[in-house]
Structures are given as C-alpha cells and as structure tokens.
C-alpha cells in the first residue's frame, strides 16, 4: 500500500489568485524575456547597424574623396576645355578677321580687274571667294586646325606642319595664320610671286622655300630668285641658291647699315679734320692704342685726355680713328668684336647724350673754324709774303716775273683743301686787288708756267 | 509544567551527543544553548533498563498508569495522561513571528512564517532573519546583499520548497507534508514529528493549513480578496 498523496494547494480563491499571479508573472517574465531578447536583438541589430553605419561612413568618406577627386578632375578638365574653348574662340575671331580681310581683298581685286577688262579672272576669284566662304567653318577643318593648335604645346612647327596648317588656313580663309609664325603669309606671298613669275611650284617646294628664307632672314624673293626657280629643274638646288642669295642680301643689308651708320657718325667730319691736321699716328701711337697704354703725355693721349672731351667722346674718337686708319696691323687689332662692342657702346651713349654731343660739336666746330680761319688767313698772308719775297728774289736773281698763274692756282688748290673756300676766296680777291694796286703782274698770270717753289709752307702745328 | 519525557532503553545515562544521535537534541536546546534537563536511570522503565531525560528541574518518575507512552524506535515518548503539554509548555523563548492556528488539541499554535507575500511585487519573499553578506554577481563583482543568515538557510530552503509546492500545486505524500509541518513547528516549539503525532495536532487539512500559514497564505488570500473586490481579474495574454 503506497503513501497517500495530497495536493499542495491553498483555498480555491487564493490558489486561483496565486496561479493567476504566477501566470501573470510568467507572462511578464516571458514578455520581459521577449523584451530582453528583442533588446538583445535590437542591440545586436544596433551593433550591426552601427558597424554598417561606420562602414557606410567609411565608404562615404572614400566615395567622397573619390567624388571630390573626380570633381577636381572634372574641374581641371573643365578649365582645360574652357581654356581651349577660349583659345579656339580667339583663333576663330582671327579667322573671321582674316576671312573678312581676304574677302575685302578679293572684292578689291574684283573691282580692280573689272575696269581693266580682265574679266576672265572674275569667275575664278568669285569661285575662290565662294569656296573660302563655304569652307570657312567646315567642322573637319576646324577640328584639324584646332588640333594643330592644341598639339603644338609650345614647340616649333615643322615645315610639313606649317605647310599643312597653311593649307588648312588657306582653305578656311585665315591667310595669315599667325600660329605658324607668319609662315602662311609668306607662303601665300611667294605663291603669288611664283604665279606672277610664271613659275609652277608644288606646295612642298614653296613650303621648303619659305622655311629656308625664314631661316636666312632674307625676306621675300627678287626677280632673279624667281628666274632661278623657273629655269632650274632641280628646285631644291635653286632653293639653296636663293637662300644663299638671301643670306648675301641680308649680309649686304647689315654692311650697308653699318656703313650708313658710320657716315652718319656726327664725329666723322671732325675726325676727318683732326686726322688731316694733327692725328697722323706713329707706329708707337698705334701700338699704345692697340695695347690700351695711352698715357696723358702722349700725343694721341693728349687728345684722348682733352678735358673738353667727355669720356664717351674719347671712346668715340678712338673707335672712329681705328675705323678710318688704314694701317693693317692696327686695323686688325682694333677691328672685330672689340670694335663692334665699342661702337655699340658709343652708339648707345651717343643716343643718350645726343643733345650734349650736338651742342659740343657745334661749339667745337665753331672754335676750330675760327682757328682754321685765322690760320688760313695767316697762311695766306704768309704765302703771299713768301711768294712776293720769292718773286722779288727770283726777279732780282733771274730777272723774271715772280708771280705765275700756276703758283696762284696751286695756292688756290691747297686752300681748297682746307675746306674753307669762302675766306680764301676773299683773301684771293684781296691779293688780286693788291696785285692790281701793286706791280700790276696779275694780268700776266695765265701766260706763265708754274715754278717748283710754289708749295705752301707747312702749318706750324702740322706733323712734318 | 507539562512536559515530555524521553526514555532511552539500554543506557544508564545520556548526554547531548546521545540526544543528537537520536534526533532529540532540539527538544533540549534553544538556538544552540542546552537547556536544563534531568537524566534519570530507570531500572524498570517502559522498555526495561534505561534512562529518562526530561526538561526542567523536576525528577521524572515512571508512572505507567498516569502516563501515556509511545514507542518511537530509538526512544520512548511519554506525557501525562491528563496533563498533556500545550503550546505554552513547548514554546521556545525566541521564535519566529507568524500566523496562529488552532490545531486539533484546541490550542492555538503560532506557525513561523517562512515566506511573506509582497503585495506590491505579487511574489513571495523570505521573512527569515537576514544579514549582509558578500555575494559576487555574474560579472564577478562582489557586493553586499541581504541574505538569510546561515543558521536559517535550511529553514529558508524548506520555505522555498513549500512555496514551490503550493504555487505548482504539487503532489506531496502525507509523510512529506507531516515532516514539513514538524520542521516548521519545531522552529517555534520544542517538538518534533513524534510529539505532534503523540499530541494528535493535525490532520491533512490542518497540515496543509499549517504549511499554508508558513508561506503567508492569509495575506495572499486577503490580496486575492481585495483584487476580486476591486474587480481585477487576470486575463491571460495569448502567446504567440
């Protein structure tokens, strides 16, 4: 027999209450557990969301950097495109201007041809004009020219590139095409010359010719050049010849420029006088001048150290002396780069001090003129006295007329050399008057022969 | 003073160890203090030669006609036939508060309250003496918590067991119920299951009632009645 079993329970109401409470608590606990679970899940989800957010943030930052970089690139590209567009617009404006100029030129040509009756060329001109107008803004041409501009990158065009660009420019109406360094304009000019001269050259031959001429800086062609091209089968040999001739012309231009500059040298006249009268340099002077050992006590040093001459003037004197002297040794020594540099320096200084120079020169010429006048007057009087004395002596010794026409003519010639004819003429007039009033021998001058004693006595200051 | 006498046959004397060996020490001690008692050798006791142990100063005597003896196995239990001990005779000087109940002897017994109903939290809480004890939490952090004192922890375990049984409407055997009642009553009185049986204090209903009182059933019933009066009804939330 087993043990009796009883149920542990309160009274019915209490038990029901407790059961309900317990159920409620269970429910609450379940709810709480559910809430906890949910909380855990939410927390886990939150963690995941947080991690996801962090990842998103990181991704966003990365993406932001990428986007910023991309935007920066786009901005750079945009700037480049804008710059290119601006360049293109600028070029387009030039093209328009060139086209307008060409159009006007063609109009002028048409007008000029019309009165002269050369109407046969009118259709061609009009056709050319129409072609230019129709192809002025052809997209492919625009792209080609634009491509040439953007690809250039600062380097020089090759001849072929210039030729191609010129061809494009001609087609587009931009005859000048400045981006080719004037190549297009030269090309058109020479092409026109060739056509006018009846010479038929290919484009590449003209392009090569233009390139060589540009290198030689000789400018355009002359008629001989065109004849060379027209008659020589080897066009490129002809081009070489033309380029050589161009270089010769260029050199000649430079020589002429130097010569004209030398002739325009305001001190040339003065130096000429100085050289005639007192600047006959000895070999020692030349040596010193060459070696730069001019001392104040030297004769040339006296000139160079003349306090009335400004230093620039002194340098000018030296350079001009060197240029006007003909002694080979000195010329070699004084010429060349040093002389060129010195001339350049003097020219620069002379430009800066032009007024002072001019004023000084005027004053110097005036002073020297007076000196020479007085000297010539003295010399004339001296000669007259000498001649009269010699004439008297000769007459006394030989019994002949002392004054001869040859003597007087020689005197006049010498006086003419002094470049001061006015006073000399006056002096001669006075002499004539004296002769008239004196012994009356002037009438017989033309019939007399000159004597060997008719030379003018040297000036006291002149180097003997 | 009405008292129980305990006869242990075959021995001439008895000490605390011998009492403890027979499960009788709690009848002669209070909270670890051995009470005054008398041990008398009887040459002609109920089981022959042995000794009688009884509380108090009075020397116990073997009076078979005036006494009711019950053989309890390792000892024999005796009380006066016309003066059986009551709550006032057996009550410990220091006991646990609780609800009182009139048992079958017609006397009112105070049942120690092991659990108390918390009307706010709607749950049972331990009403046994507590003290601060260091207790580590799940994270290993040690903090001081109010815990049932060590000497009461077996009783607290019993309270939890009874509470769970009522809440779960568990099936207990009568012996288990009776032993639980004896354990509960022995906290306030110097009695055990043998004494309860000898006195004829409880039947099944009273036994359940005693256990119910030990978990504060009156307060729960009052709470239930108040809730019912207030019209509060539990509605089960559908799970799902």
XYZ file of C-alpha atoms in Angstrom:
704
model
C 0.000 0.000 0.000
C 1.519 3.258 -1.146
C 1.708 6.536 0.614
C -1.258 8.832 0.447
C -0.739 11.781 -1.813
C -2.180 15.214 -1.344
C -2.110 18.299 -3.465
C -0.354 21.226 -2.019
C -2.863 23.973 -2.528
C -4.363 26.970 -0.874
C -8.069 27.507 -0.778
C -9.662 27.782 -4.171
C -9.764 31.568 -4.457
C -6.309 32.053 -3.102
C -4.951 29.319 -5.234
C -6.604 30.797 -8.289
C -5.172 34.148 -7.416
C -1.715 32.745 -6.918
C -1.960 30.789 -10.121
C -3.059 33.845 -11.995
C -0.342 35.872 -10.409
C 2.175 33.300 -11.308
C 0.847 33.141 -14.838
C 0.947 36.854 -14.979
C 4.441 36.830 -13.677
C 5.342 34.160 -16.166
C 3.762 36.231 -18.836
C 5.627 39.239 -17.585
C 8.800 37.272 -17.423
C 8.129 35.891 -20.843
C 7.399 39.353 -22.026
C 10.457 40.572 -20.255
C 12.446 37.759 -21.767
C 10.973 38.534 -25.101
C 11.756 42.143 -24.451
C 15.244 41.176 -23.386
C 15.635 39.008 -26.401
C 14.249 41.747 -28.520
C 16.512 44.153 -26.755
C 19.427 41.862 -27.384
C 18.375 41.518 -30.954
C 17.883 45.247 -31.210
C 21.246 45.778 -29.582
C 22.797 43.276 -31.956
C 20.989 44.919 -34.804
C 22.130 48.240 -33.433
C 25.691 46.973 -33.363
C 25.300 45.737 -36.874
C 23.695 48.991 -37.868
C 26.479 50.871 -36.133
C 29.082 48.796 -37.893
C 27.179 49.196 -41.115
C 26.973 52.896 -40.461
C 30.684 53.016 -39.789
C 31.272 51.109 -42.969
C 28.880 53.381 -44.784
C 30.596 56.362 -43.261
C 33.964 55.000 -44.277
C 32.587 54.163 -47.662
C 31.004 57.561 -47.912
C 34.242 59.208 -46.973
C 36.090 57.113 -49.504
C 33.411 57.777 -52.020
C 33.501 61.420 -51.026
C 37.209 61.543 -51.645
C 36.707 59.787 -54.938
C 33.883 62.108 -55.841
C 35.939 65.095 -54.772
C 38.867 63.803 -56.784
C 36.605 63.144 -59.701
C 35.067 66.562 -59.331
C 38.518 68.074 -59.160
C 39.489 66.211 -62.289
C 36.328 67.373 -63.975
C 37.013 70.906 -62.848
C 40.526 70.658 -64.217
C 39.182 69.223 -67.416
C 36.541 71.900 -67.450
C 39.186 74.556 -67.004
C 41.255 72.989 -69.743
C 38.228 72.800 -72.007
C 37.370 76.399 -71.161
C 40.907 77.479 -71.901
C 40.861 75.511 -75.120
C 37.483 76.985 -75.974
C 38.793 80.468 -75.244
C 41.835 79.738 -77.411
C 39.621 78.425 -80.119
C 37.278 81.390 -79.882
C 40.234 83.702 -80.104
C 41.519 81.798 -83.077
C 38.071 81.823 -84.604
C 37.917 85.585 -84.268
C 41.254 85.801 -86.011
C 39.997 83.509 -88.703
C 36.949 85.669 -89.121
C 39.100 88.755 -89.331
C 41.371 87.062 -91.838
C 38.395 85.902 -93.807
C 36.966 89.407 -93.821
C 40.306 90.795 -94.907
C 40.553 88.205 -97.644
C 37.027 88.908 -98.696
C 37.767 92.611 -98.884
C 40.959 91.871 -100.753
C 39.088 89.772 -103.230
C 36.463 92.434 -103.578
C 39.178 94.958 -104.273
C 40.732 92.594 -106.757
C 37.428 92.145 -108.458
C 36.936 95.860 -108.612
C 40.447 96.443 -109.875
C 40.120 93.795 -112.511
C 36.795 94.931 -113.737
C 37.834 98.315 -115.158
C 40.938 96.882 -116.791
C 38.843 94.465 -118.721
C 40.453 91.391 -117.207
C 37.081 89.944 -116.512
C 38.234 86.495 -117.453
C 39.588 86.066 -113.956
C 36.452 87.275 -112.251
C 34.736 83.885 -112.166
C 37.823 82.318 -110.654
C 38.047 84.948 -107.982
C 34.409 84.635 -107.208
C 34.718 80.878 -107.093
C 37.656 81.157 -104.735
C 35.711 83.555 -102.575
C 32.752 81.212 -102.524
C 34.955 78.294 -101.621
C 36.505 80.239 -98.814
C 33.134 81.275 -97.517
C 31.711 77.797 -97.733
C 34.651 76.151 -96.055
C 35.326 78.837 -93.531
C 33.621 76.978 -90.720
C 33.803 73.432 -92.031
C 33.832 71.195 -88.958
C 36.644 68.993 -90.150
C 38.824 71.981 -90.955
C 38.016 73.452 -87.588
C 38.986 70.249 -85.890
C 42.189 69.950 -87.890
C 43.277 73.487 -87.167
C 42.179 73.254 -83.564
C 44.080 70.009 -83.241
C 47.190 71.643 -84.614
C 46.866 74.448 -82.115
C 46.350 72.194 -79.119
C 49.012 69.708 -80.176
C 51.572 72.354 -80.675
C 52.449 72.563 -76.975
C 54.971 75.332 -77.397
C 57.248 73.560 -79.895
C 58.025 74.898 -83.287
C 56.091 73.601 -86.232
C 57.949 71.540 -88.715
C 57.864 72.689 -92.275
C 55.394 69.990 -93.141
C 53.153 71.009 -90.249
C 53.351 74.615 -91.256
C 52.559 73.650 -94.792
C 49.569 71.601 -93.683
C 48.381 74.306 -91.323
C 48.789 76.882 -94.055
C 46.830 74.732 -96.403
C 44.082 74.445 -93.807
C 44.232 78.111 -93.090
C 44.029 78.962 -96.752
C 41.052 76.715 -97.114
C 39.461 78.263 -94.052
C 40.264 81.729 -95.225
C 42.795 82.519 -92.498
C 45.562 83.533 -94.881
C 47.832 84.925 -92.220
C 47.623 82.015 -89.833
C 49.741 83.585 -87.142
C 50.226 80.368 -85.249
C 52.680 79.284 -87.917
C 54.875 82.281 -87.287
C 53.870 84.109 -90.448
C 54.621 81.038 -92.483
C 51.196 81.122 -94.073
C 51.528 84.756 -95.098
C 54.991 84.152 -96.563
C 53.701 81.082 -98.294
C 50.871 82.970 -99.915
C 53.119 85.839 -100.897
C 55.687 83.573 -102.537
C 52.989 81.509 -104.141
C 51.612 84.692 -105.605
C 55.076 85.729 -106.774
C 55.630 82.360 -108.382
C 52.349 82.538 -110.147
C 53.054 86.048 -111.325
C 56.506 84.995 -112.496
C 55.084 82.034 -114.362
C 56.838 79.505 -112.157
C 54.821 76.482 -111.187
C 55.951 75.077 -107.836
C 54.415 72.399 -105.698
C 53.209 73.192 -102.219
C 56.008 71.366 -100.508
C 58.562 73.165 -102.672
C 57.095 76.513 -101.732
C 56.977 75.436 -98.093
C 60.619 74.439 -98.196
C 61.461 77.717 -99.881
C 59.616 79.707 -97.221
C 61.336 77.777 -94.460
C 64.775 78.444 -95.915
C 64.021 82.088 -96.487
C 62.786 82.419 -92.947
C 65.977 80.828 -91.696
C 68.129 83.174 -93.741
C 66.022 86.151 -92.611
C 66.268 87.383 -96.146
C 62.594 88.201 -96.541
C 60.979 87.785 -99.929
C 62.274 86.866 -103.347
C 63.624 89.033 -106.069
C 63.223 88.504 -109.785
C 66.456 86.597 -110.072
C 65.236 84.144 -107.459
C 62.065 83.557 -109.382
C 64.037 83.075 -112.589
C 66.219 80.564 -110.823
C 63.187 78.618 -109.752
C 61.630 78.870 -113.176
C 64.661 77.598 -115.105
C 66.365 75.205 -112.786
C 64.976 71.722 -112.932
C 66.351 70.954 -109.503
C 64.042 73.110 -107.471
C 65.741 72.385 -104.171
C 69.144 73.310 -105.576
C 67.522 76.524 -106.708
C 66.150 76.980 -103.225
C 69.624 76.597 -101.782
C 70.904 79.195 -104.187
C 68.057 81.510 -103.303
C 68.714 81.046 -99.634
C 72.399 81.784 -100.196
C 71.470 84.872 -102.146
C 69.075 85.814 -99.382
C 71.809 85.456 -96.837
C 74.057 87.554 -99.024
C 71.394 90.177 -99.277
C 70.952 90.084 -95.548
C 74.673 90.456 -95.030
C 74.764 93.276 -97.515
C 71.959 94.964 -95.685
C 73.914 94.739 -92.485
C 77.047 96.088 -94.155
C 75.084 98.943 -95.646
C 73.527 99.644 -92.325
C 76.949 99.796 -90.719
C 78.282 101.975 -93.463
C 75.362 104.331 -93.340
C 75.744 104.429 -89.617
C 79.399 105.274 -89.988
C 78.608 108.007 -92.472
C 76.013 109.339 -90.157
C 78.514 109.434 -87.379
C 78.392 113.054 -86.233
C 82.026 112.972 -85.307
C 83.208 111.779 -88.708
C 83.646 115.265 -90.070
C 85.534 116.398 -87.040
C 87.729 113.329 -87.085
C 88.464 113.816 -90.721
C 89.748 117.294 -89.927
C 91.643 116.058 -86.915
C 93.257 113.314 -88.935
C 94.260 115.734 -91.655
C 95.764 118.260 -89.384
C 97.302 116.576 -86.424
C 96.345 112.956 -85.903
C 98.797 111.166 -88.042
C 99.608 108.395 -85.656
C 103.054 106.965 -85.448
C 103.659 103.272 -85.104
C 104.285 103.798 -81.434
C 100.937 105.514 -81.074
C 99.234 102.697 -82.856
C 100.917 100.160 -80.610
C 99.905 102.025 -77.496
C 96.410 102.427 -78.771
C 96.209 98.756 -79.537
C 97.507 97.755 -76.181
C 95.447 100.333 -74.326
C 98.592 102.033 -72.996
C 97.685 105.554 -73.873
C 99.316 107.968 -71.436
C 98.301 111.585 -70.869
C 101.698 112.798 -72.079
C 101.429 111.067 -75.444
C 100.358 112.931 -78.427
C 97.284 110.841 -79.009
C 96.899 110.709 -75.262
C 96.718 114.481 -75.262
C 93.695 114.235 -77.481
C 92.160 111.431 -75.587
C 92.716 113.263 -72.341
C 91.494 116.532 -73.584
C 89.395 117.847 -70.683
C 86.981 119.343 -73.170
C 86.146 115.832 -74.415
C 83.776 113.788 -72.343
C 84.875 110.147 -71.830
C 82.271 108.860 -74.196
C 83.542 111.241 -76.763
C 87.040 109.976 -76.260
C 85.983 106.425 -76.822
C 84.144 107.517 -79.931
C 87.256 109.205 -81.198
C 89.314 106.132 -80.655
C 86.854 103.881 -82.375
C 86.489 106.205 -85.317
C 90.213 106.651 -85.548
C 90.567 102.941 -85.672
C 87.969 102.687 -88.364
C 89.484 105.418 -90.508
C 93.080 104.370 -90.247
C 94.451 102.042 -92.901
C 97.420 100.534 -91.189
C 96.823 96.789 -91.444
C 98.190 95.866 -88.101
C 96.179 98.428 -86.247
C 93.035 97.727 -88.202
C 93.218 94.107 -87.352
C 93.823 94.879 -83.746
C 91.132 97.471 -83.441
C 88.501 95.763 -85.519
C 86.446 92.747 -84.722
C 84.371 92.202 -81.714
C 86.050 94.804 -79.565
C 85.430 97.470 -82.134
C 81.883 96.304 -82.653
C 81.217 96.343 -78.954
C 82.812 99.711 -78.598
C 80.793 101.096 -81.435
C 77.698 99.638 -79.862
C 78.538 101.199 -76.548
C 79.351 104.511 -78.119
C 76.175 104.451 -80.112
C 74.207 103.784 -77.023
C 75.961 106.532 -75.134
C 75.630 108.811 -78.066
C 71.915 108.267 -78.174
C 71.721 109.068 -74.518
C 73.893 112.122 -74.799
C 72.796 113.296 -78.220
C 71.959 116.843 -77.224
C 75.192 117.359 -75.338
C 77.064 115.874 -78.232
C 75.386 118.095 -80.766
C 75.940 121.206 -78.688
C 79.562 120.323 -78.089
C 80.141 119.589 -81.721
C 78.629 122.892 -82.769
C 80.830 124.724 -80.320
C 83.928 122.781 -81.317
C 83.341 123.331 -84.995
C 82.868 126.987 -84.320
C 86.123 127.204 -82.344
C 88.063 125.103 -84.795
C 86.567 127.001 -87.678
C 87.759 130.256 -86.222
C 91.151 128.738 -85.585
C 91.430 127.432 -89.097
C 90.186 130.710 -90.490
C 92.755 132.644 -88.588
C 95.409 130.129 -89.517
C 94.429 130.203 -93.151
C 94.358 133.938 -93.124
C 97.785 133.875 -91.592
C 98.931 131.258 -94.042
C 97.532 133.149 -96.953
C 99.246 136.276 -95.843
C 102.405 134.343 -95.211
C 102.227 132.685 -98.584
C 101.634 135.977 -100.210
C 104.576 137.464 -98.449
C 106.676 134.430 -99.240
C 105.620 134.398 -102.821
C 106.196 138.099 -103.163
C 109.522 137.743 -101.487
C 110.447 134.801 -103.712
C 109.147 136.618 -106.719
C 111.206 139.612 -105.810
C 114.197 137.439 -105.141
C 113.685 135.429 -108.321
C 113.123 138.544 -110.233
C 116.168 140.006 -108.779
C 118.129 136.791 -109.423
C 116.652 135.691 -112.775
C 115.049 138.824 -113.963
C 111.676 137.031 -114.371
C 108.202 137.882 -113.080
C 107.898 136.381 -109.580
C 104.154 135.668 -109.684
C 102.872 132.968 -112.038
C 99.383 131.653 -112.719
C 100.479 128.140 -111.757
C 101.628 129.337 -108.397
C 98.343 131.018 -107.709
C 96.361 128.010 -108.923
C 98.409 125.725 -106.709
C 97.770 128.002 -103.791
C 94.079 128.008 -104.526
C 94.114 124.230 -104.730
C 95.798 123.928 -101.382
C 93.432 126.394 -99.883
C 90.512 124.495 -101.265
C 91.790 121.504 -99.387
C 91.329 123.416 -96.211
C 87.612 123.280 -96.906
C 87.271 126.925 -96.066
C 86.946 128.424 -99.500
C 84.979 131.439 -98.502
C 87.711 133.193 -96.591
C 90.299 132.043 -99.097
C 88.329 133.488 -101.980
C 88.058 136.679 -100.077
C 91.744 136.518 -99.451
C 92.421 135.873 -103.127
C 90.323 138.826 -104.005
C 92.377 140.905 -101.676
C 95.537 139.540 -103.249
C 94.198 140.419 -106.660
C 93.415 143.870 -105.516
C 96.891 144.167 -104.055
C 98.393 142.930 -107.303
C 96.328 145.398 -109.185
C 97.381 148.205 -106.961
C 100.969 146.933 -106.770
C 103.144 145.948 -109.708
C 100.243 145.009 -111.997
C 101.560 141.488 -112.702
C 98.169 139.855 -112.339
C 97.314 140.305 -115.999
C 100.254 138.052 -116.918
C 99.475 135.179 -114.597
C 97.619 132.992 -117.113
C 100.547 133.003 -119.557
C 103.176 131.996 -117.004
C 104.288 128.428 -116.147
C 104.403 127.312 -112.521
C 107.666 127.069 -110.701
C 108.879 124.316 -108.335
C 108.943 126.725 -105.443
C 105.202 127.181 -105.380
C 104.424 124.753 -102.499
C 102.658 126.054 -99.479
C 104.725 126.285 -96.360
C 103.622 123.682 -93.827
C 101.489 124.746 -90.933
C 103.461 125.137 -87.751
C 101.270 122.584 -85.989
C 101.311 120.045 -88.795
C 103.380 116.967 -88.413
C 106.383 117.110 -90.655
C 4.745 22.376 33.840
C 3.560 19.746 31.462
C 6.380 18.155 29.630
C 7.503 15.272 27.546
C 9.806 12.591 28.925
C 12.077 10.524 26.798
C 13.181 7.017 27.786
C 16.159 5.542 26.130
C 16.449 1.899 26.911
C 19.673 0.029 27.436
C 21.647 3.011 28.668
C 22.285 4.294 32.121
C 22.941 7.868 31.107
C 22.590 10.316 28.183
C 24.484 13.358 27.039
C 23.954 15.868 24.234
C 25.676 13.612 21.762
C 23.413 10.720 22.627
C 20.378 13.038 22.277
C 21.611 14.294 18.937
C 22.199 10.734 17.812
C 18.513 10.023 18.397
C 17.290 13.352 16.963
C 16.256 14.677 20.353
C 18.768 17.478 20.877
C 16.399 20.176 19.535
C 13.986 19.310 22.373
C 16.569 20.177 24.960
C 18.239 23.222 23.373
C 17.376 26.641 22.035
C 19.442 28.210 19.308
C 22.446 26.125 20.332
C 22.025 26.503 24.072
C 21.412 23.342 26.003
C 18.519 23.809 28.424
C 18.325 22.484 31.926
C 17.132 18.905 31.882
C 17.188 15.800 34.059
C 18.578 12.383 33.150
C 17.413 9.608 35.423
C 18.278 5.933 35.210
C 15.317 3.705 35.455
C 15.856 0.019 36.133
C 12.324 -0.813 35.304
C 11.271 1.587 32.667
C 8.839 1.047 29.824
C 11.412 -0.889 27.907
C 13.265 -2.243 30.892
C 16.509 -0.783 31.977
C 17.375 2.646 30.674
C 17.391 6.313 31.404
C 14.776 9.000 31.259
C 15.522 12.510 30.053
C 13.167 15.372 30.781
C 13.384 19.195 30.754
C 13.199 21.134 33.963
C 14.348 20.505 37.483
C 11.718 18.004 38.353
C 12.989 14.460 38.573
C 10.990 12.353 36.192
C 9.257 9.315 37.561
C 7.928 6.290 35.808
C 4.201 6.161 36.476
C 2.691 3.862 33.867
C -0.908 4.408 34.962
C -0.737 8.173 34.791
C 1.341 8.348 31.724
C 0.869 7.624 28.035
C 3.897 6.074 26.417
C 4.634 5.761 22.754
C 7.456 3.771 21.290
C 9.293 5.915 18.808
C 12.013 3.454 17.844
C 15.212 4.691 19.344
C 13.421 6.076 22.295
C 10.028 6.038 24.007
C 7.996 9.205 24.405
C 5.791 9.912 27.389
C 3.415 12.563 28.599
C 0.992 12.780 31.484
C -2.294 11.277 30.623
C -4.366 14.128 31.944
C -1.878 16.954 31.537
C -0.527 16.794 28.045
C 1.829 19.629 27.100
C 0.494 22.520 25.126
C 1.983 25.413 23.135
C 2.725 27.371 26.228
C 4.694 24.450 27.671
C 6.674 23.812 24.490
C 7.165 27.280 23.121
C 10.728 28.357 22.650
C 11.756 31.604 24.303
C 12.810 33.053 20.948
C 10.756 32.073 17.944
C 9.602 33.349 14.546
C 6.608 35.534 14.024
C 3.777 34.054 12.082
C 0.171 33.325 11.815
C -1.510 31.365 14.639
C -3.740 28.417 14.137
C -5.797 26.252 16.409
C -4.820 22.678 15.991
C -6.652 19.579 16.932
C -5.699 19.872 20.587
C -7.879 23.006 20.679
C -4.982 25.217 21.393
C -3.544 27.960 19.330
C -0.186 27.400 17.806
C 1.978 30.020 16.163
C 3.327 28.891 12.812
C 6.641 30.502 11.848
C 6.299 32.439 8.648
C 8.976 31.324 6.209
C 7.675 33.312 3.265
C 5.888 36.588 3.193
C 3.602 37.753 0.417
C 4.740 41.034 -1.159
C 1.513 42.593 -2.273
C 3.357 45.148 -4.404
C 5.554 42.765 -6.284
C 2.980 39.971 -6.086
C 5.551 37.474 -5.064
C 6.749 35.542 -2.036
C 9.786 36.809 -0.231
C 11.722 35.220 2.574
C 10.826 36.564 6.006
C 13.644 34.805 7.829
C 16.419 36.798 9.513
C 18.792 38.297 7.011
C 22.189 39.839 7.202
C 24.562 41.492 4.742
C 26.783 39.018 3.037
C 29.299 39.456 0.295
C 27.955 37.921 -2.832
C 29.618 38.005 -6.222
C 27.435 38.758 -9.181
C 27.627 37.187 -12.591
C 30.347 39.533 -13.628
C 32.431 38.573 -10.594
C 31.890 41.865 -8.858
C 31.430 41.289 -5.153
C 28.753 43.332 -3.461
C 26.962 43.096 -0.125
C 23.490 41.661 -0.323
C 20.795 40.886 2.227
C 20.899 37.142 2.663
C 19.198 34.743 5.074
C 21.586 34.020 7.923
C 23.417 30.754 7.765
C 21.590 29.104 10.663
C 18.244 29.740 8.964
C 19.188 28.694 5.480
C 17.885 25.131 5.894
C 14.602 26.590 7.041
C 14.653 29.021 4.133
C 15.127 26.117 1.801
C 12.152 24.462 3.361
C 10.130 27.626 2.855
C 11.103 27.702 -0.800
C 10.119 24.109 -1.131
C 6.718 24.698 0.409
C 6.170 27.812 -1.698
C 7.007 25.988 -4.868
C 4.714 23.159 -3.900
C 1.767 25.485 -3.408
C 2.472 27.503 -6.497
C 2.798 24.415 -8.571
C 0.085 22.599 -6.737
C 2.497 19.803 -6.302
C 1.602 16.343 -5.233
C 3.127 15.558 -1.862
C 2.825 12.467 0.226
C 1.271 12.856 3.603
C 4.530 11.820 5.212
C 6.343 14.565 3.413
C 3.683 17.032 4.375
C 3.762 15.849 8.002
C 7.547 16.064 8.171
C 7.379 19.567 6.734
C 4.799 20.569 9.347
C 7.002 19.132 12.109
C 10.013 21.012 10.800
C 8.045 24.229 10.634
C 6.512 23.907 14.105
C 9.780 22.785 15.671
C 11.151 26.261 14.966
C 8.782 27.811 17.494
C 8.191 24.797 19.744
C 10.370 22.052 21.282
C 8.560 19.335 19.451
C 9.065 17.045 16.508
C 7.000 14.772 14.356
C 6.689 12.231 17.189
C 5.434 14.823 19.632
C 2.948 16.220 17.047
C 1.693 12.757 16.370
C 1.578 11.905 20.063
C -0.427 15.039 20.724
C -2.646 14.436 17.644
C -2.360 18.018 16.466
C -3.031 17.888 12.758
C -4.833 16.074 10.080
C -4.260 16.574 6.307
C -6.219 19.745 6.127
C -4.568 21.247 9.151
C -1.253 20.082 7.896
C -1.796 21.938 4.596
C -3.119 24.839 6.551
C -0.024 24.959 8.711
C 2.186 24.867 5.644
C -0.026 27.476 4.021
C 0.453 29.705 7.012
C 4.180 29.213 6.803
C 4.086 30.872 3.376
C 1.761 33.694 4.456
C -1.369 32.294 2.905
C -3.660 34.691 4.786
C -2.027 37.712 3.202
C -2.247 36.161 -0.233
C -5.911 35.377 0.363
C -6.510 38.891 1.537
C -4.781 40.254 -1.561
C -6.839 37.973 -3.724
C -9.992 39.053 -1.991
C -9.079 42.711 -2.370
C -8.295 42.210 -6.037
C -11.557 40.403 -6.533
C -13.401 43.133 -4.700
C -11.684 45.704 -6.860
C -12.753 43.818 -9.944
C -9.242 42.994 -11.000
C -9.121 39.849 -12.990
C -6.248 38.219 -14.627
C -6.528 37.878 -18.318
C -4.116 35.538 -19.872
C -2.240 37.068 -22.673
C -2.414 34.906 -25.706
C 1.023 33.621 -26.558
C 2.174 33.894 -29.946
